[in-house]
Structures are given as structure tokens and as C-alpha cells.
């Protein structure tokens, strides 16, 4: 998706602090972190939001949790705790319409 900032990061056309990348998923630091650890875990496939998920995406979306767990360990928040958040649509404040999971940790966070 040419106009999508996350597709550009995934294809190296835009810069990001990339922590992990493979053929299915890319993870990079959020440019406006709300906690000391704030990482975005993004499927390389352009899925607009949870509303566009199909059954064929189930394995890919489950894999986001596997990567989240590994990154939480690397970032030393596995034991102290972290949140995994997927915003969907305007009322949730979704601003990038390429599905992504926020991994937020490093202090007590009150977002729900
Ligand atoms: P949301 O769509 O509300 O789930 O959040 C999108 C997130 O992407 C926000 O936390 C932004 O700070 C973050 N973001 C937007 N553009 C970039 C970028 N170029 N690199 C890293 N993070 C970004
Ligand atoms: Zn995209």
C-alpha cells in the first residue's frame, strides 16, 4: 500500500528503529512513546484494521503474540508487566490504518 507509513517502514522506504523483522512481522519503536518501552508489532501484510481480518489471517495474528513475548523478554518487561493494545477505528484513536499491536511497558500504565 504505497501511501501507508507502516508499509514504507516494512519495505525500508521510511526510517524506523527496527527491533525485529522476518518474512511475516516487523517490530519497531513507536515514534511518540507513552512509556519507557513502547514498541509496535506489525504484520508485513497490509491489513487495515481488525475489522478487515479474515480467517486466513488467524495464524499471522497469533504469531504477533509470539513476537510480543520475545520482545517483552528482550526489553526486560516480561516479569514487570506490559500491555498489548490493538486500537480499532476512530473511537479507539486508531490513526495508522495498518493493523498493529502496541507493546507498552516499563511503568504502571492506566490505559485499558
Ligand atoms: P494507533 O493507530 O492509534 O494505534 O497508533 C499509531 C501509532 O503509530 C502511534 O502511537 C504513533 O506514535 C505511531 N507512529 C506513527 N508514525 C510512526 C512512525 N513513522 N514510526 C514509528 N511510530 C509511528
Ligand atoms: Zn500498510
PDB file of C-alpha atoms and ligand atoms in Angstrom:
ATOM      1  CA  UNK A   1       0.000   0.000   0.000  1.00  0.00           C
ATOM      2  CA  UNK A   2       2.126   2.930  -1.308  1.00  0.00           C
ATOM      3  CA  UNK A   3       0.719   5.681   0.932  1.00  0.00           C
ATOM      4  CA  UNK A   4       0.906   3.633   4.136  1.00  0.00           C
ATOM      5  CA  UNK A   5       3.674   4.693   6.530  1.00  0.00           C
ATOM      6  CA  UNK A   6       3.956   1.222   8.081  1.00  0.00           C
ATOM      7  CA  UNK A   7       4.229  -0.439   4.640  1.00  0.00           C
ATOM      8  CA  UNK A   8       7.041   2.043   3.920  1.00  0.00           C
ATOM      9  CA  UNK A   9       8.837   1.130   7.152  1.00  0.00           C
ATOM     10  CA  UNK A  10       8.400  -2.586   6.408  1.00  0.00           C
ATOM     11  CA  UNK A  11       9.897  -2.139   2.916  1.00  0.00           C
ATOM     12  CA  UNK A  12      12.710   0.159   4.178  1.00  0.00           C
ATOM     13  CA  UNK A  13      11.375   3.198   2.304  1.00  0.00           C
ATOM     14  CA  UNK A  14      10.886   5.068   5.597  1.00  0.00           C
ATOM     15  CA  UNK A  15      13.172   5.074   8.658  1.00  0.00           C
ATOM     16  CA  UNK A  16      12.372   3.385  11.955  1.00  0.00           C
ATOM     17  CA  UNK A  17      14.160   1.942  14.957  1.00  0.00           C
ATOM     18  CA  UNK A  18      13.570  -1.673  13.966  1.00  0.00           C
ATOM     19  CA  UNK A  19      13.966  -4.289  16.704  1.00  0.00           C
ATOM     20  CA  UNK A  20      12.811  -7.382  14.876  1.00  0.00           C
ATOM     21  CA  UNK A  21      11.966  -8.356  11.344  1.00  0.00           C
ATOM     22  CA  UNK A  22      11.173 -11.553   9.469  1.00  0.00           C
ATOM     23  CA  UNK A  23       9.077 -12.510   6.456  1.00  0.00           C
ATOM     24  CA  UNK A  24       5.802 -12.090   8.362  1.00  0.00           C
ATOM     25  CA  UNK A  25       6.280  -9.423  11.030  1.00  0.00           C
ATOM     26  CA  UNK A  26       8.227  -6.194  11.695  1.00  0.00           C
ATOM     27  CA  UNK A  27       8.626  -4.582  15.138  1.00  0.00           C
ATOM     28  CA  UNK A  28       9.921  -1.069  15.741  1.00  0.00           C
ATOM     29  CA  UNK A  29       9.859   1.608  18.437  1.00  0.00           C
ATOM     30  CA  UNK A  30       6.887   3.970  18.477  1.00  0.00           C
ATOM     31  CA  UNK A  31       7.969   7.447  17.395  1.00  0.00           C
ATOM     32  CA  UNK A  32       5.930   9.047  20.226  1.00  0.00           C
ATOM     33  CA  UNK A  33       6.389   6.646  23.145  1.00  0.00           C
ATOM     34  CA  UNK A  34       3.948   6.867  26.057  1.00  0.00           C
ATOM     35  CA  UNK A  35       6.156   4.705  28.309  1.00  0.00           C
ATOM     36  CA  UNK A  36       9.833   3.725  28.501  1.00  0.00           C
ATOM     37  CA  UNK A  37       9.020   0.652  26.420  1.00  0.00           C
ATOM     38  CA  UNK A  38       6.635   1.341  23.563  1.00  0.00           C
ATOM     39  CA  UNK A  39       7.003  -0.900  20.543  1.00  0.00           C
ATOM     40  CA  UNK A  40       4.750  -1.569  17.570  1.00  0.00           C
ATOM     41  CA  UNK A  41       4.453  -5.127  16.297  1.00  0.00           C
ATOM     42  CA  UNK A  42       3.164  -5.036  12.745  1.00  0.00           C
ATOM     43  CA  UNK A  43       2.227  -7.781  10.274  1.00  0.00           C
ATOM     44  CA  UNK A  44       4.055  -7.215   6.981  1.00  0.00           C
ATOM     45  CA  UNK A  45       0.732  -7.799   5.231  1.00  0.00           C
ATOM     46  CA  UNK A  46      -1.314  -4.592   4.915  1.00  0.00           C
ATOM     47  CA  UNK A  47      -4.476  -5.285   6.931  1.00  0.00           C
ATOM     48  CA  UNK A  48      -6.367  -2.020   7.546  1.00  0.00           C
ATOM     49  CA  UNK A  49      -7.737  -2.891  10.987  1.00  0.00           C
ATOM     50  CA  UNK A  50      -9.269  -5.715  13.000  1.00  0.00           C
ATOM     51  CA  UNK A  51     -12.461  -5.032  11.025  1.00  0.00           C
ATOM     52  CA  UNK A  52     -10.744  -6.354   7.890  1.00  0.00           C
ATOM     53  CA  UNK A  53      -9.300  -9.514   9.461  1.00  0.00           C
ATOM     54  CA  UNK A  54     -10.192 -12.766   7.691  1.00  0.00           C
ATOM     55  CA  UNK A  55      -9.902 -16.381   8.851  1.00  0.00           C
ATOM     56  CA  UNK A  56      -6.772 -16.786   6.723  1.00  0.00           C
ATOM     57  CA  UNK A  57      -5.053 -14.168   8.946  1.00  0.00           C
ATOM     58  CA  UNK A  58      -5.532 -16.191  12.136  1.00  0.00           C
ATOM     59  CA  UNK A  59      -2.091 -17.796  12.152  1.00  0.00           C
ATOM     60  CA  UNK A  60      -0.385 -14.491  11.348  1.00  0.00           C
ATOM     61  CA  UNK A  61      -2.242 -12.658  14.113  1.00  0.00           C
ATOM     62  CA  UNK A  62      -1.429 -15.361  16.640  1.00  0.00           C
ATOM     63  CA  UNK A  63       2.210 -15.001  15.618  1.00  0.00           C
ATOM     64  CA  UNK A  64       2.132 -11.341  16.741  1.00  0.00           C
ATOM     65  CA  UNK A  65       1.785 -12.652  20.307  1.00  0.00           C
ATOM     66  CA  UNK A  66       4.793 -14.946  19.895  1.00  0.00           C
ATOM     67  CA  UNK A  67       6.893 -11.984  18.776  1.00  0.00           C
ATOM     68  CA  UNK A  68       5.426  -9.773  21.540  1.00  0.00           C
ATOM     69  CA  UNK A  69       6.524 -12.310  24.133  1.00  0.00           C
ATOM     70  CA  UNK A  70      10.072 -12.405  22.748  1.00  0.00           C
ATOM     71  CA  UNK A  71      10.355  -8.620  22.589  1.00  0.00           C
ATOM     72  CA  UNK A  72       8.969  -8.242  26.125  1.00  0.00           C
ATOM     73  CA  UNK A  73      11.743 -10.546  27.309  1.00  0.00           C
ATOM     74  CA  UNK A  74      14.415  -8.611  25.369  1.00  0.00           C
ATOM     75  CA  UNK A  75      13.137  -5.309  26.759  1.00  0.00           C
ATOM     76  CA  UNK A  76      13.125  -6.661  30.335  1.00  0.00           C
ATOM     77  CA  UNK A  77       9.417  -6.094  30.901  1.00  0.00           C
ATOM     78  CA  UNK A  78       8.307  -9.746  30.755  1.00  0.00           C
ATOM     79  CA  UNK A  79       8.167 -10.029  34.548  1.00  0.00           C
ATOM     80  CA  UNK A  80       7.384  -6.414  35.472  1.00  0.00           C
ATOM     81  CA  UNK A  81       4.471  -6.382  33.024  1.00  0.00           C
ATOM     82  CA  UNK A  82       3.242  -4.830  29.824  1.00  0.00           C
ATOM     83  CA  UNK A  83       0.108  -4.168  27.817  1.00  0.00           C
ATOM     84  CA  UNK A  84      -0.694  -5.336  24.299  1.00  0.00           C
ATOM     85  CA  UNK A  85      -3.168  -2.981  22.634  1.00  0.00           C
ATOM     86  CA  UNK A  86      -4.786  -3.017  19.197  1.00  0.00           C
ATOM     87  CA  UNK A  87      -6.730   0.179  18.517  1.00  0.00           C
ATOM     88  CA  UNK A  88      -9.573  -0.169  16.018  1.00  0.00           C
ATOM     89  CA  UNK A  89     -11.406   2.756  14.439  1.00  0.00           C
ATOM     90  CA  UNK A  90     -11.936   6.407  15.398  1.00  0.00           C
ATOM     91  CA  UNK A  91     -13.307   5.991  18.927  1.00  0.00           C
ATOM     92  CA  UNK A  92     -10.259   3.892  19.835  1.00  0.00           C
ATOM     93  CA  UNK A  93      -7.964   6.565  18.404  1.00  0.00           C
ATOM     94  CA  UNK A  94      -6.585   4.478  15.544  1.00  0.00           C
ATOM     95  CA  UNK A  95      -4.506   6.847  13.412  1.00  0.00           C
ATOM     96  CA  UNK A  96      -2.456   4.426  11.310  1.00  0.00           C
ATOM     97  CA  UNK A  97      -4.696   2.190   9.240  1.00  0.00           C
ATOM     98  CA  UNK A  98      -2.340  -0.757   9.023  1.00  0.00           C
ATOM     99  CA  UNK A  99      -3.172  -3.176  11.829  1.00  0.00           C
ATOM    100  CA  UNK A 100      -0.569  -3.138  14.611  1.00  0.00           C
ATOM    101  CA  UNK A 101      -0.126  -4.220  18.205  1.00  0.00           C
ATOM    102  CA  UNK A 102       1.305  -1.779  20.773  1.00  0.00           C
ATOM    103  CA  UNK A 103       3.601  -3.343  23.393  1.00  0.00           C
ATOM    104  CA  UNK A 104       3.714  -0.865  26.277  1.00  0.00           C
ATOM    105  CA  UNK A 105       5.628  -1.397  29.481  1.00  0.00           C
ATOM    106  CA  UNK A 106       8.205  -0.022  31.862  1.00  0.00           C
ATOM    107  CA  UNK A 107       5.896   1.639  34.347  1.00  0.00           C
ATOM    108  CA  UNK A 108       2.387   1.265  35.686  1.00  0.00           C
ATOM    109  CA  UNK A 109       0.095   2.299  32.832  1.00  0.00           C
ATOM    110  CA  UNK A 110      -3.532   3.168  33.316  1.00  0.00           C
ATOM    111  CA  UNK A 111      -4.750   2.714  29.745  1.00  0.00           C
ATOM    112  CA  UNK A 112      -7.289  -0.089  29.429  1.00  0.00           C
TER     113      UNK A 112
HETATM  114  P1  LIG B   1      -2.793   3.915  16.657  1.00  0.00           P
HETATM  115  O1  LIG B   1      -3.126   3.940  15.177  1.00  0.00           O
HETATM  116  O2  LIG B   1      -3.547   4.894  17.463  1.00  0.00           O
HETATM  117  O3  LIG B   1      -2.872   2.540  17.249  1.00  0.00           O
HETATM  118  O4  LIG B   1      -1.289   4.368  16.841  1.00  0.00           O
HETATM  119  C1  LIG B   1      -0.363   4.541  15.823  1.00  0.00           C
HETATM  120  C2  LIG B   1       0.975   4.717  16.472  1.00  0.00           C
HETATM  121  O5  LIG B   1       1.956   4.787  15.455  1.00  0.00           O
HETATM  122  C3  LIG B   1       1.117   5.987  17.319  1.00  0.00           C
HETATM  123  O6  LIG B   1       1.462   5.619  18.650  1.00  0.00           O
HETATM  124  C4  LIG B   1       2.231   6.756  16.621  1.00  0.00           C
HETATM  125  O7  LIG B   1       3.079   7.432  17.525  1.00  0.00           O
HETATM  126  C5  LIG B   1       2.957   5.661  15.858  1.00  0.00           C
HETATM  127  N1  LIG B   1       3.645   6.103  14.655  1.00  0.00           N
HETATM  128  C6  LIG B   1       3.143   6.839  13.645  1.00  0.00           C
HETATM  129  N2  LIG B   1       4.061   7.033  12.680  1.00  0.00           N
HETATM  130  C7  LIG B   1       5.169   6.360  13.100  1.00  0.00           C
HETATM  131  C8  LIG B   1       6.472   6.171  12.546  1.00  0.00           C
HETATM  132  N3  LIG B   1       6.814   6.714  11.368  1.00  0.00           N
HETATM  133  N4  LIG B   1       7.363   5.440  13.242  1.00  0.00           N
HETATM  134  C9  LIG B   1       7.031   4.917  14.435  1.00  0.00           C
HETATM  135  N5  LIG B   1       5.825   5.039  15.004  1.00  0.00           N
HETATM  136  C10 LIG B   1       4.915   5.768  14.346  1.00  0.00           C
HETATM  137 ZN1  LIG B   2       0.375  -0.741   5.262  1.00  0.00          ZN
END
